[in-house]
Coordinates of C-alpha atoms and ligand atoms in Angstrom, one line a residue:
Chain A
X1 CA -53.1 -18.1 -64.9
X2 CA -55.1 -15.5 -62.6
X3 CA -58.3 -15.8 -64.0
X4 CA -61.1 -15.2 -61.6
X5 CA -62.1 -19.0 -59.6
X6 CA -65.4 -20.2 -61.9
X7 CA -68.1 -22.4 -60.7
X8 CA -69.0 -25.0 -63.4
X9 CA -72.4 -24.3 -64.5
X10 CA -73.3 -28.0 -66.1
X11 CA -76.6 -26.6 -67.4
X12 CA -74.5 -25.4 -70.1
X13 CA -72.9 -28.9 -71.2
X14 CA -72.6 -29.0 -74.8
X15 CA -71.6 -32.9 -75.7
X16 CA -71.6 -32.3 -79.6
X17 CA -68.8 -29.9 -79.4
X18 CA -66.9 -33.3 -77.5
X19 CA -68.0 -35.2 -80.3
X20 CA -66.9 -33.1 -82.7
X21 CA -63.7 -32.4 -81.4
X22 CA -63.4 -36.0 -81.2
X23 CA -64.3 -36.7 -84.9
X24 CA -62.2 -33.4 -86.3
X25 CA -58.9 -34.2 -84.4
X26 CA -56.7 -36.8 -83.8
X27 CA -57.3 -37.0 -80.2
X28 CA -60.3 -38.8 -78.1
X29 CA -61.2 -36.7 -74.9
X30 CA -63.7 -39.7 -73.9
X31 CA -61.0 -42.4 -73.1
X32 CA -59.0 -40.3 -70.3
X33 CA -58.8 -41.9 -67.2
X34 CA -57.7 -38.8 -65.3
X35 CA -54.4 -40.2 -64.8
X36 CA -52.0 -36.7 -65.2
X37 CA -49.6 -38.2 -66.4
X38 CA -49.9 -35.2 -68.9
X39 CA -50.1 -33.0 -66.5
X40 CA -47.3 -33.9 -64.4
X41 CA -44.8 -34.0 -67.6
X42 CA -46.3 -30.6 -69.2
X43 CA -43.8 -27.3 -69.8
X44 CA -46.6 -25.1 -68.7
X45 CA -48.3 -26.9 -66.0
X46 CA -44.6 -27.0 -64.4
X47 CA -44.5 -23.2 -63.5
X48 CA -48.5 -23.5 -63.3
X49 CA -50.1 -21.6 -66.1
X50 CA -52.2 -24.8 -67.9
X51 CA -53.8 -27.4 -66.2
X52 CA -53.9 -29.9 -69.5
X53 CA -55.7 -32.6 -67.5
X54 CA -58.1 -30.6 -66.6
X55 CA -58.5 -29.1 -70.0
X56 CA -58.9 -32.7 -71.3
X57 CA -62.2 -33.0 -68.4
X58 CA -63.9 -29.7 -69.4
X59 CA -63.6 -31.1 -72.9
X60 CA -65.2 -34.5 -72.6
X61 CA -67.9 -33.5 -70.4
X62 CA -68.7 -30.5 -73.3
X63 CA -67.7 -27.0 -71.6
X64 CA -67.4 -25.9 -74.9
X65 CA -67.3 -22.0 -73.8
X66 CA -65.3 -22.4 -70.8
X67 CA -62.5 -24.0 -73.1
X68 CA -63.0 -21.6 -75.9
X69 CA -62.7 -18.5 -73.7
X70 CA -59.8 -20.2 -71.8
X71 CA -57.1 -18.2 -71.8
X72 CA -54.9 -21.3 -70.6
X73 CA -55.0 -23.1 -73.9
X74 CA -52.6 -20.2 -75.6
X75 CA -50.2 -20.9 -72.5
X76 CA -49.0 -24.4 -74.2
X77 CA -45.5 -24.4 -74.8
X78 CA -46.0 -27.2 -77.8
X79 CA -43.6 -29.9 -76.1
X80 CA -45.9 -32.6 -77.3
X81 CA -45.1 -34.8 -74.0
X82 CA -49.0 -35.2 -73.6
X83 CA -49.2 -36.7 -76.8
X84 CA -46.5 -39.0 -76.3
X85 CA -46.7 -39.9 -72.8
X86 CA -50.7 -40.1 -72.7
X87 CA -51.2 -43.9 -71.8
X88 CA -54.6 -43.9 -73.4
X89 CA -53.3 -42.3 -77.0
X90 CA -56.0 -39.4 -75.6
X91 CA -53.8 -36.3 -77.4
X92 CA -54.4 -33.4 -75.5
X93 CA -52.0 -31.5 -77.5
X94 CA -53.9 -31.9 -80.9
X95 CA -56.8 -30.9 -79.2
X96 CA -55.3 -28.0 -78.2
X97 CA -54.8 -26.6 -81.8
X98 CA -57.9 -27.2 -82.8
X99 CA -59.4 -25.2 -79.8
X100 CA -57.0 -22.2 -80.9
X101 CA -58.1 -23.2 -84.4
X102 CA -61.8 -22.3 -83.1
X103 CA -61.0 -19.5 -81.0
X104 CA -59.7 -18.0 -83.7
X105 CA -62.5 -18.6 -85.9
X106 CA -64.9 -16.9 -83.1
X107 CA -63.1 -14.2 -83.3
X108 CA -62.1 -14.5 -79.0
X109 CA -60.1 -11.8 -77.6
X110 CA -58.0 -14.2 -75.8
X111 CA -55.4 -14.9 -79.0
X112 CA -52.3 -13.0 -78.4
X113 CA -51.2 -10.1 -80.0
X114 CA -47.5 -11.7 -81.1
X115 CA -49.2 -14.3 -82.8
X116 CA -51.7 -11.5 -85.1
X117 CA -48.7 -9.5 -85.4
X118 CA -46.9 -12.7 -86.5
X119 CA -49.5 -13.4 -89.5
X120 CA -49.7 -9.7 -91.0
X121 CA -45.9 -9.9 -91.3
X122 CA -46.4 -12.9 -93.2
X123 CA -49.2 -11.3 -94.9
X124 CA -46.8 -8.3 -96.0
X125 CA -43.1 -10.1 -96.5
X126 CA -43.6 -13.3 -96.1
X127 CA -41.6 -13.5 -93.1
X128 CA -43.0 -13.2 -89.2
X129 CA -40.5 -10.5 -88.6
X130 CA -38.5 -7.8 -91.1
X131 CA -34.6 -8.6 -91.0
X132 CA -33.4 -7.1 -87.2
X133 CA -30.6 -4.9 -86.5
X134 CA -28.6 -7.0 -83.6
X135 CA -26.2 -5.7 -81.1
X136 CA -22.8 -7.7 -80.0
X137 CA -21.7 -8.3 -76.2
X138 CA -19.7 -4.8 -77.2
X139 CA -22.9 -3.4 -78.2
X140 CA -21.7 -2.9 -81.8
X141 CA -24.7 -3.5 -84.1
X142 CA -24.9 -5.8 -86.8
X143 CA -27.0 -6.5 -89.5
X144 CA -26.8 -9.0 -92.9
X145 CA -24.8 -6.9 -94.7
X146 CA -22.2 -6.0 -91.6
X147 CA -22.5 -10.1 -91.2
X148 CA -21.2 -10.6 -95.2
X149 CA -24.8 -12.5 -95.4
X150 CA -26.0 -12.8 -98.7
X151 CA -28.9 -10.8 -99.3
X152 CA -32.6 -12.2 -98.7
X153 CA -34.2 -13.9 -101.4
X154 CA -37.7 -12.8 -101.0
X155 CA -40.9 -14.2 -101.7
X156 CA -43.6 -12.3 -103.7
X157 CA -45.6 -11.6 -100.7
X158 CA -48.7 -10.8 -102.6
X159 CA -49.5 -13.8 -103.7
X160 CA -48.6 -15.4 -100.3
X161 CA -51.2 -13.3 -99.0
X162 CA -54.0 -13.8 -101.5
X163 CA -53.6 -17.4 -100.4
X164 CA -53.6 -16.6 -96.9
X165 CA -57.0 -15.3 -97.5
X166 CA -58.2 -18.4 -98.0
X167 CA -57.5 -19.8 -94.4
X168 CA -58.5 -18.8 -91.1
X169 CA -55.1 -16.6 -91.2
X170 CA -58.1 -14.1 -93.3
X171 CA -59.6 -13.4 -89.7
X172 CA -56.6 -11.9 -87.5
X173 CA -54.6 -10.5 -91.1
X174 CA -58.2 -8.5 -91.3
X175 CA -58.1 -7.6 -87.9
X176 CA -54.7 -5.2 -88.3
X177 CA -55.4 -3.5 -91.9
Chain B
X1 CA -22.4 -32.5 -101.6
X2 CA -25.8 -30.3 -103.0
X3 CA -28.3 -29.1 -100.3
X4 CA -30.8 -26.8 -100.7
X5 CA -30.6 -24.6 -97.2
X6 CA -34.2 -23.8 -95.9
X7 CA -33.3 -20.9 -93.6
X8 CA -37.0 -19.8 -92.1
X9 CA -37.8 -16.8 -90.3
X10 CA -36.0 -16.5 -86.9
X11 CA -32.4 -17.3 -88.1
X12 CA -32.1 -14.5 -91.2
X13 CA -33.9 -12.0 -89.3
X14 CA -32.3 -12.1 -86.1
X15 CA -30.1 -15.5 -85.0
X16 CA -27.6 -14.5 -87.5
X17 CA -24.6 -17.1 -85.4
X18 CA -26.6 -19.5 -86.3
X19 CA -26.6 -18.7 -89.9
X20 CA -23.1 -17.6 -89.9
X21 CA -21.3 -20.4 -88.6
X22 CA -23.3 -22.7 -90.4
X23 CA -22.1 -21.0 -93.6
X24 CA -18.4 -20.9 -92.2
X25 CA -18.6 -24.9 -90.8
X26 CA -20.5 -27.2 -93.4
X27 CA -18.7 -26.1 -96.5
X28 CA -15.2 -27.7 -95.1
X29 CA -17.1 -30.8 -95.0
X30 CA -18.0 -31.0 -98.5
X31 CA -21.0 -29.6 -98.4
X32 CA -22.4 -27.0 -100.7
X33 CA -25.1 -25.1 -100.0
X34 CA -27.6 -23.3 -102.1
X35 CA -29.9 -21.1 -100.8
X36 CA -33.8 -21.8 -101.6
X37 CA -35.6 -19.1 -103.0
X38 CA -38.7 -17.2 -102.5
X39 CA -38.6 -18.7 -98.8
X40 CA -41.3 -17.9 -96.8
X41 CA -42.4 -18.6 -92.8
X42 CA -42.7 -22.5 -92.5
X43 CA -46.1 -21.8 -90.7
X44 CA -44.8 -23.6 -87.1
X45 CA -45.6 -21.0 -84.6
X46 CA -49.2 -20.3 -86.3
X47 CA -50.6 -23.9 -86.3
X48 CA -52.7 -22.8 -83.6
X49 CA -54.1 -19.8 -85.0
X50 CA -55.5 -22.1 -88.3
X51 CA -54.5 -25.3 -89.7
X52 CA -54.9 -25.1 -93.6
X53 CA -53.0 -21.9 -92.8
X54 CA -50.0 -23.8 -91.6
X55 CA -50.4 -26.4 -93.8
X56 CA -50.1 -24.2 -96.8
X57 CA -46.8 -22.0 -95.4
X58 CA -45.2 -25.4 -94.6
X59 CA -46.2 -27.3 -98.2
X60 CA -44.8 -23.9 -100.3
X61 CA -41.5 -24.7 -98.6
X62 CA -41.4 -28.5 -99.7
X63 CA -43.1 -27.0 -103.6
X64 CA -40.5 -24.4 -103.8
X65 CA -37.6 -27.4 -102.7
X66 CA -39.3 -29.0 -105.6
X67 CA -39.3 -26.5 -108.1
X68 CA -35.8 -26.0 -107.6
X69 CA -34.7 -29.3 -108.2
X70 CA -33.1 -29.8 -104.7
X71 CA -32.8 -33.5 -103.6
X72 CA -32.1 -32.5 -100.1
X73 CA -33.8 -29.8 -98.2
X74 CA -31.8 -28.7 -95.0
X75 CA -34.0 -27.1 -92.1
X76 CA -31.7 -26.0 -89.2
X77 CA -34.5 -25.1 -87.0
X78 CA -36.5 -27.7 -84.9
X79 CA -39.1 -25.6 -85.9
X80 CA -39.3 -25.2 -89.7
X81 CA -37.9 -29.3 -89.4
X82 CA -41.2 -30.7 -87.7
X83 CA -43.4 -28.3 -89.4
X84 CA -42.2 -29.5 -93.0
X85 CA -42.0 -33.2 -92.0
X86 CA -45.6 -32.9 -90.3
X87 CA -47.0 -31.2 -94.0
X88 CA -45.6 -33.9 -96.0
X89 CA -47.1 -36.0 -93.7
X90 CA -50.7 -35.0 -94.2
X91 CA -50.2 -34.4 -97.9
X92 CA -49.3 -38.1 -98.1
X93 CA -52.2 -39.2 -96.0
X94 CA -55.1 -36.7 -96.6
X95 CA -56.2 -36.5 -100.3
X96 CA -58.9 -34.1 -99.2
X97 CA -56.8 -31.5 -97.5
X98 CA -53.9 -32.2 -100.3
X99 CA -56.1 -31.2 -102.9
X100 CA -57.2 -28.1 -101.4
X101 CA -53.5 -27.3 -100.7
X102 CA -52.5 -28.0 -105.1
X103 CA -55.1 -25.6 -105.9
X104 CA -53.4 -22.6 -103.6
X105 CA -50.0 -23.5 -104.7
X106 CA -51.1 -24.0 -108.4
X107 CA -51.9 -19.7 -107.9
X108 CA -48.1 -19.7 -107.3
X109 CA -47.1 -22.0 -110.2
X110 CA -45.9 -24.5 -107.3
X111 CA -46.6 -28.3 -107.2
X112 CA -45.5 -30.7 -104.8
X113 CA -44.0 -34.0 -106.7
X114 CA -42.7 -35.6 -103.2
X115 CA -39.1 -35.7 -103.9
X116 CA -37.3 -33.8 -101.8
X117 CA -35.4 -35.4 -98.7
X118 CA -36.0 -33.2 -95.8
X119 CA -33.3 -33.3 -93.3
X120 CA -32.1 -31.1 -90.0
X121 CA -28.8 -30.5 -88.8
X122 CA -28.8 -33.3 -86.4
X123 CA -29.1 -36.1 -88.9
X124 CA -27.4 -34.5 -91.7
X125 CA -24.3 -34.0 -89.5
X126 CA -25.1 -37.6 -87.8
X127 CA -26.2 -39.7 -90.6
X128 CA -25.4 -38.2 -94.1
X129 CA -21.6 -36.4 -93.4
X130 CA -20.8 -39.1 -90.9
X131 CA -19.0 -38.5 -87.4
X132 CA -16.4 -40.4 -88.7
X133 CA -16.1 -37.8 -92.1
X134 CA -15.9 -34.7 -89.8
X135 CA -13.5 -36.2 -87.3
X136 CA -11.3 -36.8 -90.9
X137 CA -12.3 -32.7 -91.5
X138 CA -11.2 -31.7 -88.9
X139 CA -7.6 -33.6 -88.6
X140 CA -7.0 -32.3 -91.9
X141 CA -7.8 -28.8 -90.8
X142 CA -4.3 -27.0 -90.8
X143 CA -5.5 -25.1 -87.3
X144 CA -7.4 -28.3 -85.8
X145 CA -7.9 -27.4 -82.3
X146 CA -9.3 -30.9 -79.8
X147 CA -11.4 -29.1 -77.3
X148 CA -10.5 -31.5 -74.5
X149 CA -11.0 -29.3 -71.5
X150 CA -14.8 -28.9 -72.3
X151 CA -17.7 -30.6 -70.7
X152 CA -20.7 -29.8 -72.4
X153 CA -23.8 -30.4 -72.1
X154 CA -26.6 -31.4 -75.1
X155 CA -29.6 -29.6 -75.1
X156 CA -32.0 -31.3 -78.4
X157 CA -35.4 -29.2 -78.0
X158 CA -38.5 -30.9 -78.3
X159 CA -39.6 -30.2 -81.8
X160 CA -36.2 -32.5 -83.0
X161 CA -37.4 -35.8 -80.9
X162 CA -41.1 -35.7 -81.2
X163 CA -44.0 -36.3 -82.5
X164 CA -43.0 -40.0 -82.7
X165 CA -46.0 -40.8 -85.0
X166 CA -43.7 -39.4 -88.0
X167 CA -39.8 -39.9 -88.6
X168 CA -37.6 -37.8 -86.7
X169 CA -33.9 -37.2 -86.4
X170 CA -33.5 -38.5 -83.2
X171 CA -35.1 -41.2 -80.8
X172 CA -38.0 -39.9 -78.6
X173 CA -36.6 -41.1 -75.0
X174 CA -32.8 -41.7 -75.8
X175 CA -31.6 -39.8 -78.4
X176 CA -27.7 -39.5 -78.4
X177 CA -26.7 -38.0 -81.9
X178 CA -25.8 -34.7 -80.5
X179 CA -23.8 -36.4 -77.8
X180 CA -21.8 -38.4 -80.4
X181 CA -21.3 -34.5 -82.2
X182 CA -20.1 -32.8 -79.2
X183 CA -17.6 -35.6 -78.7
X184 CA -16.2 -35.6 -82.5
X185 CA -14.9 -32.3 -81.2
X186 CA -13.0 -33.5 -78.4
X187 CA -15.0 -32.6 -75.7
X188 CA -16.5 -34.6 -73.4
X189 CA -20.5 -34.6 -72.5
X190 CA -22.8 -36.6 -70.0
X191 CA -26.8 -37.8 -70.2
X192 CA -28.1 -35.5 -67.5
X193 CA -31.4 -35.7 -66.0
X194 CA -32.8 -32.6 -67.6
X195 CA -31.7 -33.1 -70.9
X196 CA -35.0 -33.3 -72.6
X197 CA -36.9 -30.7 -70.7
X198 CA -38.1 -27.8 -72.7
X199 CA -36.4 -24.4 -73.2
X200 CA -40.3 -22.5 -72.6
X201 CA -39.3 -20.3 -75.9
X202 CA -42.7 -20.8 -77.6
X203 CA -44.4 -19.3 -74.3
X204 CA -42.2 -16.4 -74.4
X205 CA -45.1 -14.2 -76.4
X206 CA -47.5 -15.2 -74.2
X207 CA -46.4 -15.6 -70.3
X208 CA -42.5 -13.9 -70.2
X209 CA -42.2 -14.6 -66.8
X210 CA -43.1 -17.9 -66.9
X211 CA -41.1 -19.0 -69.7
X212 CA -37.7 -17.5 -68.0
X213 CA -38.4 -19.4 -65.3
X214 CA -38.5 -23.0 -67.1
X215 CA -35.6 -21.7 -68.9
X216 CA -34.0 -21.0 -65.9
X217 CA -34.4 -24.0 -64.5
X218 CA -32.9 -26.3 -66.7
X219 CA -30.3 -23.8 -66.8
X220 CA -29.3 -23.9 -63.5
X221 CA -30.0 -27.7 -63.5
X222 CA -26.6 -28.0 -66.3
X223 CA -24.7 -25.7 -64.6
X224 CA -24.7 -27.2 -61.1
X225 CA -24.1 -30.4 -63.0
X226 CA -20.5 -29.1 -63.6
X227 CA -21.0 -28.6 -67.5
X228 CA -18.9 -25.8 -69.1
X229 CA -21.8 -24.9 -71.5
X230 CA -24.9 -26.2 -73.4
X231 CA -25.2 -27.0 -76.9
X232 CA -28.2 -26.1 -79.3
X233 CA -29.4 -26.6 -82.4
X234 CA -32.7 -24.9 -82.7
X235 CA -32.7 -20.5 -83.2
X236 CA -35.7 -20.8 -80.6
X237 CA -33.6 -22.7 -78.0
X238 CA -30.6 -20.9 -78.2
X239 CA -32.0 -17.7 -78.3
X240 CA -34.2 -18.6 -75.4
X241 CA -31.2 -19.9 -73.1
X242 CA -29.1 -16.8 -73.7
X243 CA -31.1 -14.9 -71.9
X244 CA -29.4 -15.3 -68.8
X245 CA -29.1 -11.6 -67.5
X246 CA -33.4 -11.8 -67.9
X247 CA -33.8 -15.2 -66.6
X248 CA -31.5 -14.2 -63.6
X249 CA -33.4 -11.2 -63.1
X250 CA -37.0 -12.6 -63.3
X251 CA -36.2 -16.1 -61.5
X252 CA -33.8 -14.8 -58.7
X253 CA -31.5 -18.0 -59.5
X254 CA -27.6 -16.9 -60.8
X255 CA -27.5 -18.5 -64.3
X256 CA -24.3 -17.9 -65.9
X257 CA -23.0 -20.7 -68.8
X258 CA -22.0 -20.6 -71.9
X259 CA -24.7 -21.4 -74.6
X260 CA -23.8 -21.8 -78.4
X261 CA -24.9 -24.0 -81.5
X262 CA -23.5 -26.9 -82.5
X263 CA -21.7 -24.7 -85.8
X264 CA -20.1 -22.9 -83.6
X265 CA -18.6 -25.3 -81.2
X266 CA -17.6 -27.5 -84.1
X267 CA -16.1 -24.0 -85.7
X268 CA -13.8 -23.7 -82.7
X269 CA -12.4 -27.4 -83.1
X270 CA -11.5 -26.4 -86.6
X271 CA -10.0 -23.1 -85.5
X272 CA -11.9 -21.0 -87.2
X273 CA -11.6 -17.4 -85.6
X274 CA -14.4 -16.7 -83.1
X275 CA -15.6 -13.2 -84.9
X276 CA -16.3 -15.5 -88.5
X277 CA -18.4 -17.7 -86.4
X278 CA -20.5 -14.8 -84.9
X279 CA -19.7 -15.7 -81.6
X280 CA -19.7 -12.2 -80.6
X281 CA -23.4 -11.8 -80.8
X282 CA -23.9 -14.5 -78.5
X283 CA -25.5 -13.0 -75.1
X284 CA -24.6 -15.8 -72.6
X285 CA -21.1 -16.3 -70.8
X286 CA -19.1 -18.1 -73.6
X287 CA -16.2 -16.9 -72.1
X288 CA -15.9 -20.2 -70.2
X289 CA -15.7 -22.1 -73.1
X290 CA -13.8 -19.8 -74.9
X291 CA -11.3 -19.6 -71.8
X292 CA -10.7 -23.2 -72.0
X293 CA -10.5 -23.4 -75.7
X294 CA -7.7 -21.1 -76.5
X295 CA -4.2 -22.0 -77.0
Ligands
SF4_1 S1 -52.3 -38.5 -69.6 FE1 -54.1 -39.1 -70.9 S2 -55.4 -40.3 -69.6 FE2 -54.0 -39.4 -68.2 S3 -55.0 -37.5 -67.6 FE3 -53.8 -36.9 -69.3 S4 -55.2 -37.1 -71.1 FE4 -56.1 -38.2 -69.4
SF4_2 S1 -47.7 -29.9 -75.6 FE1 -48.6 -28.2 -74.4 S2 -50.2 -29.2 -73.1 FE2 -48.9 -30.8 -74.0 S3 -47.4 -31.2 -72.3 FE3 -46.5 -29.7 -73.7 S4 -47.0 -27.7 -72.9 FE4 -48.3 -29.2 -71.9

């Protein structure tokens, strides 16, 4: 990513926020011996938008805001070869989550707009996106019907969303009302 | 044979082949589908953004499965298939967090007993119909067409073969199921080097250019390989690796291959007319498989 080149100020080292990522996740930052094998396997560090080793350092040594802020962290294409191939069970990807997880619940600017736009569609239909119209190679458009698709059962999205209320899901469906 | 099909979002919104053929294929091997109802998102893309949040989309899919006395619950997206197998996983190991989720599907007059078998395409096809069963469908099959000419290549997604801490429908470093489907068909495949690289679809959203560009690459990887075309089984692959006019654009390298799902390819062994298997929304050069594949 082209973010701005950041010296690490390590008078802000916050080792409870590695502690707790340690005790709320299934991962362990503290037993990565800086290896990258993770980082040479990873979908996104192979066209060089996240650095996952190094995501796994800022973590252990408590850069809680740098990670946070990170815009990196939403580049992660979920392929879970760090939590397979990790030879010290560290789990970079589950920490991963639970940094979105906490971004979220700061309320960072860094989450991406597909993914708010995602959760009020779910919040109205129940579904991330309407039913599309589609074009063919011949550009004839189709939809369900044109398809002889059986029509959508749909959910009562009401209640879907009264429960989504309930989850950190409350602070981005708030966001587009 | 009764399975409840779990469609999610992508697939009757937009990858409607997928849905299409799917409809067209499993029935002529025995299988009847019933579609769930009430379905909503699986929760899969938005486990980032909050996990109760995901938890709770993905446990109303197995409640509703449930409810409506399915014993098998068919998910034909990698997606929707890890997310629902993940949730039943942390339902059976979490009392805390499986308690919290009762109480907000009680509000919907949903429980979860446990019942339901949750299964993809992969190892439904694979393990429950047989290879053996559909090689039988398709001999009986009055217009049974061998596809002999093609060599195709597998692509699984990641979603299908990982996380190997729960059960999934293929091995993590060597899975061969789709292989063994391609061949049933008559054509011909190969274990390439690439084959369980990623398609980049879930960065789409966030870094376009980026994501085109791993696509690309394992794109151009099959095709100078000598494949004919690569076959999915995930709406989020498939719709990712026909994008070739993009990728082309964006990465500079001149991807052009035929990309289709599984349905479809198993559709054209049984003769079933191209149009009834949607294969004319499909974006990439099928063409070359349909070139070789007509008598
Ligand atoms: S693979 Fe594991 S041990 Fe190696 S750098 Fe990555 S997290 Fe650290
Ligand atoms: S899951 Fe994310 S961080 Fe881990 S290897 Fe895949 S893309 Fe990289």
């Amino acid at each position: 990513m082209d973010e701005p080149r950041q010296i690490v100020d390590f008078s802000r080292l916050d080792f409870e926020f590695s502690n707790y990522i340690k005790q709320n996740t299934n991962s362990n930052p503290f037993v990565c011996f800086t290896c990258r094998t993770c980082s040479s396997l990873c979908t996104s560090g192979k066209v060089n938008v996240l650095n996952v080793a190094k995501i796994v350092r800022q973590i252990a040594i408590g850069l809680k805001d740098d990670v946070l802020r990170s815009k990196e962290i939403w580049t992660c294409a979920t392929c879970m070869k760090c939590q397979e191939f990790c030879p010290q069970g560290v789990n970079p990807l589950d920490m991963i989550y639970f940094l979105q997880n906490k971004a979220v619940e700061a309320g960072m600017p860094t989450i991406p707009k597909a993914y708010v736009e995602m959760v009020t569609s779910i919040a109205k239909i129940g579904l991330i996106q309407p039913p599309q119209e589609v074009i063919s190679v011949d550009f004839d458009e189709f939809d369900r019907a044109e398809l002889e698709l059986p029509e959508l059962s749909m959910p009562d999205a009401e209640k879907i969303k009264k429960n989504l209320l309930k989850t950190g899901f409350r602070q981005v469906i708030k966001e587009l009302d | 044979m009764d399975v409840a099909l779990y469609l999610g979002c992508t697939i009757p919104t937009q990858e409607y082949a997928y849905e299409v053929s799917a409809r067209e294929v499993l029935p002529r091997l025995g299988v009847n589908l019933i579609d769930l109802q009430y379905a909503a998102c699986c929760g899969q893309p938005l486990k980032g953004l909050d996990n109760l949040g995901w938890l709770y989309l993905a446990s109303r899919t197995i409640a509703l499965a449930d409810q409506q006395g399915a014993e098998t619950l068919l998910a034909i997206c990698n997606g929707c298939h890890v997310s629902i197998c993940e949730a039943k996983h942390v339902l059976e190991s979490d009392d805390h967090l499986r308690k919290t989720i009762e109480e907000m599907l009680a509000e919907e007059d949903l429980e979860i007993k446990g019942h339901v078998r949750i299964r993809h395409l992969l190892d439904f096809l694979y393990d429950d119909i047989g290879p053996q069963k559909i090689k039988k469908a398709l001999e009986n099959s009055q217009n049974f067409n061998p596809l002999v000419n093609l060599k195709l290549a597998a692509h699984y997604g990641c979603h299908i073969i990982r996380p190997s801490s729960i059960e999934r429908p293929d091995q993590l470093d060597d899975p061969s199921k789709l292989e063994a489907l391609i061949e049933v068909t008559g054509a011909s495949t190969a274990k390439y080097p690439e084959r369980l690289e990623c398609c980049g679809a879930p960065m789409l959203a966030i870094v376009d250019k980026e994501s085109f560009q791993i696509a690309g690459n394992k794109l151009i990887a099959i095709q100078n390989r000598g494949f004919d075309g690569v076959i999915t089984v995930c709406p989020f692959c498939e719709r990712m690796l026909e994008r070739q006019e993009t990728i082309s654009r964006v990465t500079g390298l001149d991807v052009s291959i035929s990309s289709m799902y599984y349905t479809q390819l198993l559709g054209l062994a049984l003769g079933i007319e191209t149009e009834k298997l949607g294969l004319q929304l499909n974006m990439s050069s099928v063409e070359i498989i349909l070139n070789k594949v007509t008598r």
